[in-house]
Amino acid sequence: MKPDELVRGVEATLFAAEEPMTAEQLSAHLGGADVREALVELAQHYSERGIRLVERGKRWQFQTAPDMAHLLRREKEQVRRLSRAATEVLAIVAYHEPVSRAEIEAIRGVQTSSGTLDVLMEAGWVRVAGRREVPGRPVIYATTPEFLSHFGLESRKDLPGLDELKAAGLLDPVDDAYEAMTSLDDDDSEAADEPFEETEDGDDAVLENHEESA
Amino acid sequence: MKPDELVRGVEATLFAAEEPMTAEQLSAHLGGADVREALVELAQHYSERGIRLVERGKRWQFQTAPDMAHLLRREKEQVRRLSRAATEVLAIVAYHEPVSRAEIEAIRGVQTSSGTLDVLMEAGWVRVAGRREVPGRPVIYATTPEFLSHFGLESRKDLPGLDELKAAGLLDPVDDAYEAMTSLDDDDSEAADEPFEETEDGDDAVLENHEESA
Amino acid sequence: MTEDGLMLGVEVDSVNDEWEGPGAAPSVDEALYLELDGWEGPLDLLLDLARRQKVDLREISILALVDQYIAYIERAEALKLEIAADYLVMAAWLAYLKSALLLPKEEQEDPSPEELALRLQLRLQRLGAMREAAARLMARDRVGRDVFLRGAPEGLRVDRVNAWQCDWYQLVSTYGQMKARNEPVVHMVRERPVMTLDSALDRVSAMLGVTLDWMELRSFLPQHSDPRLRRSALASSFVAALELARLGRAEIRQQESFGPLHLRRLAS
């Protein structure tokens, strides 16, 4: 059964493309045709082959099937090894984005060297996503489509365990979590409006003293 | 029907390969398996798709189907107006053909960059019509049938004569209205060593902004 | 709150698969590496110690954790290992927390040690969650390690082609203008009555010799003559006046801009 011309066109175009392409880019390349059905059909066709057609952050690309890794890996290990710090920072950016450096450091309890974020930005996985409109206007960071593509995620919703972490409140700041846990039996909740900052009075300042006034 | 593991392995390997591979190389890569049948099966599978598996000098590779080539190299048409200098040269060729470059320059009173004639030949309106049998055997130029059809002429005889031009006021020394209308300000001072001058600045000023897909 | 094994779902060892840091010990307590470089700060060390309690982070014993941490730091000190200030500050704070937790209730300060302990626990949970998330992220099928993109894509190219435009009117009018521009131009000058500079010089010097008074330039011009001749004579006489002034035989004055020019002989 020969696939129709549009399917063949989408197949050839994505196959030849050097970068993943969005449905819109494909459509523009193919004279404005509606490519969505063709993409679905192709993804279906390739679902059991040695090659897959996958969607990563709204962009489509061909790649080898994951179970072929053992055949291909032995020749080329192209993936850079991330330091432990970079790995953690990447996860924090991905699960909390957009996130400032101070917020990253609040979670890790340690200063983040600028080199760590640089490595992630150089890899094309993290980008500056503007500034937060709070005093000091800190730079905030977010992940890129290349991040999704590299880690095989269709969208951020596919981040492993994201829903569980959300449900457990583990993506909320400590103050919010503390507030939530104690609001029932604690009336004077003065700390609620001072994220990360109620510690100036000394006692648990030790926990915060790694933050950088970025 | 899921293809067997060897077929999938060959498929994935050739897909990820940076260069075409021989059957022997494939076999070595896949643990010594006999890949010939797998190659035949794959070539068969892809024979009607947008991608082909082809053998070139004993080496196998995927490539886009030949009839999909137009998708890989699309042409975008950019509508550009002829510069004043090119229009002058075109008019001289039309009125005086066949004409050599030296003759064109004698009529214009200025040097003519080779880029100007190139533009006219790219447009398909002027062609090389041989050489004049005089010392130096200069190349001579003439108009093409496309020239006639673009300008709506049955033949060159349809070009108005000098008397008619005069009657129409077109032999007046300087037509400021025309200058203003076209805002072409190339002042006949093309230097011979700046062949693209006229297409680099004069043209862009009047470049029409719309592009059309071929 | 979920009660699933998220917190413990990934063992420390598998977490460490991605990095070479000596953060985790091969076996429990004793074999703890005494290399503080292996931890990303005191919180990270605390988290590692908490994990060794083998319970959900929500149920760890803070008091036990404090003891473990302080014991660890003391042991490092005993071995004369260099310990970063962060770790010592944390040890001091934990010691304070421990004593506060053990104090009778009525002497509690604000924030209460219970609150501090809970906040510490919450922080550990969050760091733990991110550490596991990182491990799970790194374990995904990654491009270039588990899945591969096409090795030699042809690439998509868009070539630009110029579609040149020109119309009939432009063509013929350009030709017309060019012909007109490059026609040899002949200037015809009709014969006119003129006064030459030489005759103007003679005439002005002669007239200057008559008097020592200032005379207006116009009075040197021939009266009642052709207006065209007068114009020529004015120009010639002006130049003659300049020449005489240059030779030191006359002086010129003008009272105001565009006012009449006056001329006077210079006594020699």
XYZ file of N, CA and C in Angstrom, chain A residues 9-19 21 29 62, chain B residues 15 51 63-64 68 71-72, chain C residues 150 152-157:
84
model
N 5.610 13.222 1.304
C 6.278 14.523 1.369
C 6.728 14.858 2.780
N 5.854 14.623 3.742
C 6.202 14.886 5.142
C 7.355 13.967 5.557
N 7.260 12.739 5.137
C 8.297 11.754 5.468
C 9.653 12.198 4.920
N 9.664 12.561 3.649
C 10.924 12.964 3.019
C 11.462 14.242 3.652
N 10.577 15.183 3.907
C 11.015 16.472 4.445
C 11.626 16.294 5.838
N 10.924 15.571 6.703
C 11.452 15.380 8.062
C 12.732 14.554 8.039
N 12.782 13.663 7.086
C 13.954 12.804 6.979
C 15.187 13.611 6.584
N 14.957 14.565 5.709
C 16.081 15.359 5.199
C 16.425 16.527 6.103
N 15.475 16.922 6.956
C 15.672 18.142 7.747
C 16.808 17.978 8.740
N 17.539 19.051 8.939
C 18.644 19.009 9.896
C 18.188 19.324 11.310
N 16.995 19.889 11.415
C 16.450 20.253 12.722
C 15.037 19.691 12.808
N 11.115 19.814 13.140
C 10.242 20.830 12.544
C 8.866 20.783 13.194
N 6.451 24.447 4.424
C 7.391 23.871 3.462
C 6.649 23.110 2.367
N 12.612 12.389 13.246
C 12.886 10.956 13.205
C 14.043 10.667 14.143
N 20.215 4.481 9.347
C 19.624 5.802 9.602
C 20.611 6.691 10.353
N 11.081 7.930 1.433
C 12.501 7.636 1.655
C 12.824 6.379 0.869
N 18.039 7.632 1.473
C 17.963 8.984 0.917
C 16.510 9.264 0.582
N 16.205 10.509 0.384
C 14.822 10.834 0.059
C 14.527 10.350 -1.353
N 10.864 13.374 -4.642
C 10.675 14.319 -3.534
C 11.762 15.396 -3.537
N 11.232 19.014 -2.836
C 10.960 19.463 -1.466
C 12.246 19.872 -0.754
N 13.336 19.281 -1.186
C 14.590 19.541 -0.485
C 15.213 20.843 -0.936
N 19.239 11.315 12.532
C 19.801 10.898 11.258
C 21.242 11.371 11.159
N 23.331 11.712 8.550
C 23.739 12.613 7.468
C 22.512 13.141 6.736
N 21.795 14.032 7.384
C 20.589 14.542 6.718
C 20.950 15.380 5.498
N 20.123 15.280 4.472
C 20.395 16.057 3.255
C 20.269 17.547 3.531
N 19.377 17.889 4.422
C 19.131 19.307 4.692
C 18.115 19.869 3.718
N 17.396 20.863 4.191
C 16.400 21.519 3.340
C 16.961 22.857 2.924
N 16.893 23.125 1.649
C 17.453 24.389 1.173
C 16.407 25.199 0.450
